[in-house]
mmCIF file of C-alpha atoms and ligand atoms in Angstrom:
data_model
loop_
_atom_site.group_PDB
_atom_site.id
_atom_site.type_symbol
_atom_site.label_atom_id
_atom_site.label_comp_id
_atom_site.label_asym_id
_atom_site.label_seq_id
_atom_site.Cartn_x
_atom_site.Cartn_y
_atom_site.Cartn_z
ATOM 1 C CA MET L 1 110.661 85.654 69.061
ATOM 2 C CA SER L 2 112.025 83.265 70.511
ATOM 3 C CA ALA L 3 111.695 79.417 70.381
ATOM 4 C CA SER L 4 110.369 78.972 74.308
ATOM 5 C CA ARG L 5 107.839 81.441 73.016
ATOM 6 C CA GLN L 6 107.196 80.072 70.157
ATOM 7 C CA SER L 7 105.602 76.222 71.295
ATOM 8 C CA GLN L 8 103.615 78.382 74.490
ATOM 9 C CA ARG L 9 101.897 79.918 70.780
ATOM 10 C CA GLN L 10 102.191 76.655 69.332
ATOM 11 C CA ALA L 11 100.330 75.319 73.330
ATOM 12 C CA VAL L 12 97.858 77.222 72.932
ATOM 13 C CA THR L 13 96.323 77.051 69.695
ATOM 14 C CA GLU L 14 97.070 73.648 69.371
ATOM 15 C CA PHE L 15 94.768 73.390 72.621
ATOM 16 C CA ASP L 16 91.519 74.038 73.358
ATOM 17 C CA LEU L 17 92.115 75.966 76.730
ATOM 18 C CA ASN L 18 88.655 76.820 76.729
ATOM 19 C CA ARG L 19 86.722 73.488 76.392
ATOM 20 C CA PHE L 20 89.252 72.651 78.916
ATOM 21 C CA LEU L 21 88.008 75.116 80.780
ATOM 22 C CA GLU L 22 84.552 74.611 81.012
ATOM 23 C CA GLU L 23 84.993 71.225 81.654
ATOM 24 C CA SER L 24 87.493 71.694 84.710
ATOM 25 C CA THR L 25 84.633 74.858 86.183
ATOM 26 C CA ALA L 26 81.906 72.824 85.780
ATOM 27 C CA GLN L 27 83.145 69.464 87.073
ATOM 28 C CA VAL L 28 84.752 71.715 90.403
ATOM 29 C CA ASN L 29 81.384 73.449 90.652
ATOM 30 C CA ARG L 30 79.698 70.594 91.034
ATOM 31 C CA THR L 31 82.199 68.880 93.295
ATOM 32 C CA LEU L 32 82.156 72.061 95.710
ATOM 33 C CA ASP L 33 77.412 71.942 95.461
ATOM 34 C CA ARG L 34 78.193 67.938 96.450
ATOM 35 C CA ALA L 35 81.103 69.308 100.062
ATOM 36 C CA LEU L 36 79.100 72.045 100.595
ATOM 37 C CA PRO L 37 76.099 72.032 103.278
ATOM 38 C CA SER L 38 72.322 73.259 101.361
ATOM 39 C CA GLU L 39 71.975 76.820 101.786
ATOM 40 C CA ARG L 40 68.664 75.759 103.407
ATOM 41 C CA THR L 41 70.988 73.680 106.044
ATOM 42 C CA ARG L 42 71.319 74.956 109.252
ATOM 43 C CA PRO L 43 72.013 77.862 110.642
ATOM 44 C CA ALA L 44 71.344 79.095 106.780
ATOM 45 C CA THR L 45 73.452 82.601 107.103
ATOM 46 C CA ILE L 46 76.140 81.306 106.848
ATOM 47 C CA HIS L 47 76.196 78.463 104.344
ATOM 48 C CA LYS L 48 74.140 81.338 101.855
ATOM 49 C CA ALA L 49 76.908 83.370 102.716
ATOM 50 C CA MET L 50 79.553 80.792 101.812
ATOM 51 C CA ARG L 51 77.599 79.747 99.064
ATOM 52 C CA TYR L 52 77.324 82.989 97.088
ATOM 53 C CA SER L 53 80.471 84.117 97.687
ATOM 54 C CA LEU L 54 81.863 80.809 96.306
ATOM 55 C CA PHE L 55 79.332 80.410 93.361
ATOM 56 C CA ALA L 56 79.746 84.228 92.715
ATOM 57 C CA GLY L 57 81.788 83.278 89.319
ATOM 58 C CA GLY L 58 85.378 83.629 89.588
ATOM 59 C CA LYS L 59 87.753 82.435 87.457
ATOM 60 C CA ARG L 60 88.429 79.303 88.968
ATOM 61 C CA MET L 61 92.264 79.299 87.960
ATOM 62 C CA ARG L 62 93.269 77.142 90.510
ATOM 63 C CA PRO L 63 91.422 74.117 90.130
ATOM 64 C CA ALA L 64 92.052 75.127 86.356
ATOM 65 C CA LEU L 65 95.581 74.718 87.561
ATOM 66 C CA CYS L 66 95.633 71.701 90.010
ATOM 67 C CA LEU L 67 93.706 69.236 87.271
ATOM 68 C CA ALA L 68 96.180 70.333 84.749
ATOM 69 C CA ALA L 69 98.747 69.283 86.538
ATOM 70 C CA ALA L 70 97.078 66.137 87.704
ATOM 71 C CA GLN L 71 96.419 65.462 83.968
ATOM 72 C CA ALA L 72 100.607 66.068 82.976
ATOM 73 C CA CYS L 73 100.996 63.644 85.261
ATOM 74 C CA GLY L 74 98.949 60.781 84.556
ATOM 75 C CA GLY L 75 96.658 61.212 87.409
ATOM 76 C CA GLN L 76 92.973 60.575 87.343
ATOM 77 C CA ILE L 77 90.217 63.612 87.881
ATOM 78 C CA ALA L 78 88.143 62.589 90.117
ATOM 79 C CA ASP L 79 91.886 62.007 92.255
ATOM 80 C CA ALA L 80 92.469 65.608 91.825
ATOM 81 C CA LEU L 81 88.984 67.423 92.401
ATOM 82 C CA PRO L 82 88.611 67.280 95.758
ATOM 83 C CA LEU L 83 92.056 69.126 96.258
ATOM 84 C CA ALA L 84 91.215 71.609 93.756
ATOM 85 C CA CYS L 85 88.489 72.628 95.254
ATOM 86 C CA ALA L 86 90.031 73.252 98.624
ATOM 87 C CA VAL L 87 92.792 75.566 97.342
ATOM 88 C CA GLU L 88 89.107 77.108 95.583
ATOM 89 C CA CYS L 89 87.890 77.139 98.982
ATOM 90 C CA ILE L 90 90.685 79.019 100.817
ATOM 91 C CA HIS L 91 90.934 80.842 97.618
ATOM 92 C CA THR L 92 87.268 82.731 98.404
ATOM 93 C CA TYR L 93 88.255 82.836 102.063
ATOM 94 C CA SER L 94 90.822 84.961 101.375
ATOM 95 C CA LEU L 95 89.039 86.958 99.030
ATOM 96 C CA ILE L 96 86.186 87.329 101.809
ATOM 97 C CA HIS L 97 88.611 88.382 104.205
ATOM 98 C CA ASP L 98 90.159 90.313 102.205
ATOM 99 C CA ASP L 99 87.165 92.730 101.286
ATOM 100 C CA LEU L 100 86.218 93.298 105.135
ATOM 101 C CA PRO L 101 86.657 96.599 106.305
ATOM 102 C CA ALA L 102 89.433 95.894 108.197
ATOM 103 C CA MET L 103 91.479 95.030 105.220
ATOM 104 C CA ASP L 104 91.012 96.400 101.448
ATOM 105 C CA ASN L 105 86.887 97.385 102.439
ATOM 106 C CA ASP L 106 85.997 96.642 99.384
ATOM 107 C CA ASP L 107 82.616 97.264 98.112
ATOM 108 C CA PHE L 108 82.502 94.421 94.351
ATOM 109 C CA ARG L 109 83.929 90.968 94.066
ATOM 110 C CA ARG L 110 83.607 88.944 91.121
ATOM 111 C CA GLY L 111 80.769 90.896 89.607
ATOM 112 C CA LYS L 112 78.665 91.540 92.968
ATOM 113 C CA PRO L 113 78.301 93.495 96.509
ATOM 114 C CA THR L 114 80.693 91.825 98.689
ATOM 115 C CA ASN L 115 79.830 89.630 100.973
ATOM 116 C CA HIS L 116 79.919 91.599 104.123
ATOM 117 C CA LYS L 117 77.703 94.461 101.924
ATOM 118 C CA VAL L 118 75.060 91.452 101.577
ATOM 119 C CA PHE L 119 76.066 89.349 105.224
ATOM 120 C CA GLY L 120 77.316 91.846 107.472
ATOM 121 C CA GLU L 121 80.798 91.438 108.819
ATOM 122 C CA GLY L 122 80.368 89.371 111.547
ATOM 123 C CA ILE L 123 78.585 86.324 109.073
ATOM 124 C CA ALA L 124 81.639 87.690 106.590
ATOM 125 C CA VAL L 125 84.439 86.890 108.657
ATOM 126 C CA LEU L 126 82.500 83.464 109.444
ATOM 127 C CA ALA L 127 81.756 82.744 106.021
ATOM 128 C CA GLY L 128 85.525 83.268 105.164
ATOM 129 C CA ASP L 129 86.367 80.576 108.602
ATOM 130 C CA ALA L 130 83.862 77.859 107.277
ATOM 131 C CA LEU L 131 85.810 78.355 104.404
ATOM 132 C CA LEU L 132 88.656 77.673 105.025
ATOM 133 C CA THR L 133 87.464 74.704 107.082
ATOM 134 C CA GLN L 134 85.751 73.194 104.305
ATOM 135 C CA ALA L 135 88.835 72.977 102.660
ATOM 136 C CA PHE L 136 90.392 70.653 104.836
ATOM 137 C CA GLU L 137 87.392 68.569 105.255
ATOM 138 C CA LEU L 138 87.863 67.920 101.958
ATOM 139 C CA ALA L 139 91.377 67.441 101.633
ATOM 140 C CA ALA L 140 90.795 64.430 104.437
ATOM 141 C CA GLN L 141 88.153 63.431 101.394
ATOM 142 C CA CYS L 142 91.601 62.288 99.244
ATOM 143 C CA ARG L 143 93.288 58.868 100.113
ATOM 144 C CA GLY L 144 96.525 59.083 99.709
ATOM 145 C CA TRP L 145 98.899 57.588 97.513
ATOM 146 C CA PRO L 146 102.930 55.507 97.246
ATOM 147 C CA ARG L 147 104.927 58.539 97.318
ATOM 148 C CA TYR L 148 102.675 61.312 99.172
ATOM 149 C CA ALA L 149 100.176 60.227 102.465
ATOM 150 C CA HIS L 150 97.358 61.387 103.669
ATOM 151 C CA GLN L 151 99.312 63.687 105.798
ATOM 152 C CA ASP L 152 101.189 65.343 103.388
ATOM 153 C CA VAL L 153 98.780 66.704 101.190
ATOM 154 C CA VAL L 154 97.216 68.664 104.683
ATOM 155 C CA LEU L 155 100.873 69.595 105.255
ATOM 156 C CA GLU L 156 101.065 71.607 101.410
ATOM 157 C CA LEU L 157 97.721 72.882 101.910
ATOM 158 C CA ALA L 158 97.729 74.495 105.554
ATOM 159 C CA ARG L 159 101.760 75.834 104.702
ATOM 160 C CA ALA L 160 100.359 77.469 101.961
ATOM 161 C CA SER L 161 97.492 79.200 103.547
ATOM 162 C CA GLY L 162 98.941 79.467 107.215
ATOM 163 C CA SER L 163 101.513 82.444 108.454
ATOM 164 C CA LEU L 164 104.540 81.531 106.404
ATOM 165 C CA GLN L 165 103.023 82.213 102.560
ATOM 166 C CA LEU L 166 99.212 83.274 102.414
ATOM 167 C CA ILE L 167 98.895 85.290 105.676
ATOM 168 C CA ALA L 168 102.300 86.834 105.514
ATOM 169 C CA GLY L 169 101.636 87.903 102.386
ATOM 170 C CA GLN L 170 98.716 89.628 103.193
ATOM 171 C CA VAL L 171 100.834 90.853 106.705
ATOM 172 C CA ALA L 172 103.243 93.114 104.387
ATOM 173 C CA ASP L 173 100.854 93.904 102.312
ATOM 174 C CA LEU L 174 98.824 95.379 104.705
ATOM 175 C CA GLU L 175 102.074 96.929 106.518
ATOM 176 C CA GLY L 176 103.122 98.470 103.223
ATOM 177 C CA GLU L 177 100.778 100.355 102.367
ATOM 178 C CA GLY L 178 102.154 104.109 101.690
ATOM 179 C CA ARG L 179 105.156 103.039 102.630
ATOM 180 C CA ARG L 180 108.411 102.985 100.393
ATOM 181 C CA ILE L 181 109.431 99.641 99.301
ATOM 182 C CA SER L 182 111.962 97.921 97.634
ATOM 183 C CA VAL L 183 111.779 95.948 95.129
ATOM 184 C CA ALA L 184 112.765 92.607 96.912
ATOM 185 C CA ASP L 185 109.941 93.365 99.241
ATOM 186 C CA LEU L 186 107.618 93.639 96.085
ATOM 187 C CA ARG L 187 108.374 90.394 95.439
ATOM 188 C CA TYR L 188 108.406 88.519 98.863
ATOM 189 C CA ILE L 189 104.606 89.870 99.072
ATOM 190 C CA HIS L 190 104.350 88.582 95.368
ATOM 191 C CA GLU L 191 105.229 85.008 96.609
ATOM 192 C CA ARG L 192 103.641 84.523 99.070
ATOM 193 C CA LYS L 193 99.956 86.598 99.061
ATOM 194 C CA THR L 194 99.924 85.035 95.005
ATOM 195 C CA SER L 195 102.273 82.241 94.117
ATOM 196 C CA ALA L 196 102.924 80.532 97.534
ATOM 197 C CA LEU L 197 98.103 79.413 96.237
ATOM 198 C CA LEU L 198 98.857 78.843 92.863
ATOM 199 C CA CYS L 199 102.259 76.737 93.186
ATOM 200 C CA CYS L 200 100.073 74.408 96.013
ATOM 201 C CA SER L 201 97.156 74.185 93.582
ATOM 202 C CA VAL L 202 99.748 72.639 90.944
ATOM 203 C CA ARG L 203 101.688 70.531 92.899
ATOM 204 C CA LEU L 204 98.977 68.345 94.371
ATOM 205 C CA GLY L 205 97.243 67.766 90.713
ATOM 206 C CA GLY L 206 100.894 65.947 90.922
ATOM 207 C CA MET L 207 100.402 65.038 94.506
ATOM 208 C CA SER L 208 97.341 62.628 93.287
ATOM 209 C CA ALA L 209 99.316 61.938 90.038
ATOM 210 C CA ASN L 210 101.550 60.621 92.542
ATOM 211 C CA CYS L 211 104.077 62.014 90.563
ATOM 212 C CA THR L 212 108.041 61.657 90.737
ATOM 213 C CA ALA L 213 110.139 63.881 93.299
ATOM 214 C CA ALA L 214 111.597 65.452 89.788
ATOM 215 C CA ARG L 215 107.934 66.396 88.437
ATOM 216 C CA LEU L 216 106.846 67.647 91.473
ATOM 217 C CA LYS L 217 110.191 69.676 91.739
ATOM 218 C CA ALA L 218 109.722 71.113 88.356
ATOM 219 C CA LEU L 219 106.019 71.826 88.957
ATOM 220 C CA THR L 220 106.807 73.335 91.550
ATOM 221 C CA GLN L 221 109.153 75.384 89.262
ATOM 222 C CA PHE L 222 106.117 75.933 87.200
ATOM 223 C CA GLY L 223 103.348 77.224 89.513
ATOM 224 C CA TYR L 224 105.920 79.469 91.307
ATOM 225 C CA HIS L 225 106.814 81.379 88.317
ATOM 226 C CA VAL L 226 102.946 81.239 86.485
ATOM 227 C CA GLY L 227 101.877 82.738 90.375
ATOM 228 C CA LEU L 228 104.409 85.824 90.231
ATOM 229 C CA ALA L 229 103.793 86.456 86.901
ATOM 230 C CA PHE L 230 99.884 86.324 87.798
ATOM 231 C CA GLN L 231 99.963 88.610 90.517
ATOM 232 C CA VAL L 232 102.289 91.361 88.174
ATOM 233 C CA ILE L 233 99.145 90.763 85.504
ATOM 234 C CA ASP L 234 96.813 91.651 88.107
ATOM 235 C CA ASP L 235 98.976 94.636 88.952
ATOM 236 C CA ILE L 236 98.250 95.913 85.732
ATOM 237 C CA LEU L 237 95.093 95.226 84.741
ATOM 238 C CA ASP L 238 94.172 97.133 88.166
ATOM 239 C CA VAL L 239 95.467 99.698 85.831
ATOM 240 C CA THR L 240 94.459 99.275 82.574
ATOM 241 C CA GLN L 241 90.752 97.703 83.150
ATOM 242 C CA SER L 242 87.826 99.221 84.598
ATOM 243 C CA SER L 243 85.675 97.914 87.660
ATOM 244 C CA GLU L 244 83.043 96.328 85.090
ATOM 245 C CA LYS L 245 84.590 93.412 82.794
ATOM 246 C CA LEU L 246 87.778 93.058 86.328
ATOM 247 C CA GLY L 247 84.273 92.590 88.478
ATOM 248 C CA LYS L 248 86.102 94.416 91.295
ATOM 249 C CA THR L 249 87.244 98.208 91.820
ATOM 250 C CA ALA L 250 90.238 98.890 89.898
ATOM 251 C CA GLY L 251 91.986 101.373 90.466
ATOM 252 C CA LYS L 252 92.313 100.286 94.446
ATOM 253 C CA ASP L 253 96.267 100.412 94.332
ATOM 254 C CA THR L 254 97.043 103.593 93.262
ATOM 255 C CA ALA L 255 94.034 104.836 95.617
ATOM 256 C CA ALA L 256 95.678 102.553 98.118
ATOM 257 C CA GLN L 257 99.361 104.103 97.505
ATOM 258 C CA LYS L 258 100.200 100.191 97.953
ATOM 259 C CA ALA L 259 103.202 99.203 96.116
ATOM 260 C CA THR L 260 102.474 97.162 92.992
ATOM 261 C CA TYR L 261 104.762 96.793 89.834
ATOM 262 C CA PRO L 262 103.455 99.070 87.293
ATOM 263 C CA ALA L 263 103.694 102.333 90.152
ATOM 264 C CA MET L 264 107.548 101.337 90.565
ATOM 265 C CA VAL L 265 108.754 100.595 86.594
ATOM 266 C CA GLY L 266 106.177 101.456 85.028
ATOM 267 C CA LEU L 267 103.639 99.121 82.533
ATOM 268 C CA GLU L 268 106.230 98.275 80.204
ATOM 269 C CA LYS L 269 108.618 97.241 82.208
ATOM 270 C CA SER L 270 106.038 95.206 84.450
ATOM 271 C CA ARG L 271 104.133 93.337 80.897
ATOM 272 C CA LYS L 272 108.256 91.927 79.802
ATOM 273 C CA ILE L 273 108.176 90.982 83.242
ATOM 274 C CA ALA L 274 105.121 88.929 83.415
ATOM 275 C CA GLN L 275 106.796 87.567 80.002
ATOM 276 C CA GLN L 276 109.678 86.837 81.681
ATOM 277 C CA LEU L 277 108.060 85.260 84.191
ATOM 278 C CA THR L 278 105.927 83.483 82.061
ATOM 279 C CA ASP L 279 108.982 82.007 79.959
ATOM 280 C CA LYS L 280 110.760 80.632 82.899
ATOM 281 C CA ALA L 281 107.288 78.660 83.870
ATOM 282 C CA PHE L 282 107.362 77.634 80.496
ATOM 283 C CA ALA L 283 110.577 76.471 80.812
ATOM 284 C CA ALA L 284 110.175 74.543 83.943
ATOM 285 C CA LEU L 285 107.409 71.790 82.218
ATOM 286 C CA LYS L 286 110.564 70.795 79.829
ATOM 287 C CA PRO L 287 110.738 67.017 81.756
ATOM 288 C CA PHE L 288 106.802 66.733 80.337
ATOM 289 C CA LYS L 289 108.187 66.316 76.704
ATOM 290 C CA GLY L 290 104.673 68.222 75.374
ATOM 291 C CA ARG L 291 102.683 66.524 77.705
ATOM 292 C CA ALA L 292 102.112 69.382 79.930
ATOM 293 C CA VAL L 293 99.805 71.395 77.330
ATOM 294 C CA ALA L 294 97.437 71.759 79.547
ATOM 295 C CA LEU L 295 100.078 73.511 81.691
ATOM 296 C CA GLU L 296 101.011 75.298 79.066
ATOM 297 C CA SER L 297 98.116 77.114 77.359
ATOM 298 C CA LEU L 298 96.693 78.157 81.169
ATOM 299 C CA ALA L 299 100.413 79.632 81.691
ATOM 300 C CA GLY L 300 99.945 81.503 78.536
ATOM 301 C CA PHE L 301 96.017 82.573 78.594
ATOM 302 C CA LEU L 302 96.826 83.770 82.262
ATOM 303 C CA LEU L 303 99.660 86.475 80.467
ATOM 304 C CA ASN L 304 97.181 87.138 78.315
ATOM 305 C CA ARG L 305 94.470 87.925 80.374
ATOM 306 C CA ASP L 306 92.065 91.146 80.215
ATOM 307 C CA CYS L 307 90.065 89.938 83.791
HETATM 308 C C1 GRG P 1 94.946 85.592 103.975
HETATM 309 C C2 GRG P 1 92.398 87.365 104.661
HETATM 310 C C3 GRG P 1 94.432 86.493 103.682
HETATM 311 C C4 GRG P 1 94.712 87.463 102.413
HETATM 312 C C5 GRG P 1 95.383 86.374 101.107
HETATM 313 C C6 GRG P 1 94.839 86.189 98.819
HETATM 314 C C7 GRG P 1 94.956 87.238 99.458
HETATM 315 C C8 GRG P 1 96.472 87.652 100.519
HETATM 316 C C9 GRG P 1 94.183 89.052 99.180
HETATM 317 C C10 GRG P 1 93.390 89.214 98.368
HETATM 318 C C11 GRG P 1 93.152 90.063 97.048
HETATM 319 C C12 GRG P 1 94.698 89.821 96.268
HETATM 320 C C13 GRG P 1 94.802 91.229 95.114
HETATM 321 C C14 GRG P 1 94.841 88.754 96.134
HETATM 322 C C15 GRG P 1 96.372 88.466 95.406
HETATM 323 C C16 GRG P 1 96.139 87.272 94.595
HETATM 324 C C17 GRG P 1 94.858 87.266 93.266
HETATM 325 C C18 GRG P 1 95.859 88.530 92.588
HETATM 326 C C19 GRG P 1 94.065 86.989 93.116
HETATM 327 C C20 GRG P 1 92.129 87.220 92.496
HETATM 328 O O1 GRG P 1 92.630 86.000 92.214
HETATM 329 P P1 GRG P 1 91.291 85.704 90.864
HETATM 330 O O2 GRG P 1 91.924 86.788 89.366
HETATM 331 O O3 GRG P 1 89.969 85.648 91.340
HETATM 332 O O4 GRG P 1 91.343 84.360 90.962
HETATM 333 P P2 GRG P 1 89.076 85.043 90.595
HETATM 334 O O5 GRG P 1 87.652 85.796 91.783
HETATM 335 O O6 GRG P 1 88.474 84.805 89.554
HETATM 336 O O7 GRG P 1 89.214 83.300 91.501
#
């Protein structure tokens, strides 16, 4: 076993990740609940729809990565929380829109009927729009730090979710359906539709802790590789797990003739690629000299997850 894999295992066993995830999820849920208008606030339909998807039981991995990065850099959870929640709002908006008939046309997400199935397509589009806007309202609450002005935080979120990253990934994904694409094209899609927002989560955590430029660079490398590994695992789970376990329709990629790592290189090689990407993520944390244990543990968890 390589040294990095050995230390991955050690980190996972010594750190109480379940407790960290329970606490971070509770803090994120409380902050989101306070930030969003109540279900009764007029117009009630839109606030019900926003809350329906936001509190449907997502894994809250992006906020956890944001808070873990802040912790690794010696920051305060209170400073990182609005940003962790902002990223979750953007993530949830992207899922609502991705599930629409005009895109992936999915009936289930997070173990429940998709937003448009419950509220109709018009309201689902608006719920996604409102969550994206809510993200920037949350980000507006952070005060900025000596190394990172308020505008750096806003830019970070805007760039990760804009037409060069998240949306670019979705466009390339849509245009790639049913067509033969290269592994390089697949990497382009994964970098944008998945890795960009995960990387942004980690970077925002570091920025909220006023981290040094060297640490931000290390976090960027970590987030980039964890993000890529996350999508390779997501593709593997799509063909190896049931819809019940995933809380979303399994086997959709094959049905839509989507390019995925399992389809292009097989399951075994895909698992190897996910492990190699996680090794690279792990190696990026070297400058933290063992103080990024929550991030290390999360990287191991994301690699070995089954849903
Ligand atoms: C901008 C409409 C739009 C879409 C952007 C994010 C996205 C592209 C599409 C959504 C579907 C998809 C396969 C995204 C890739 C990232 C990913 C694997 C999302 C699922 O994330 P999880 O597993 O979900 O963290 P939960 O529900 O646990 O939060």
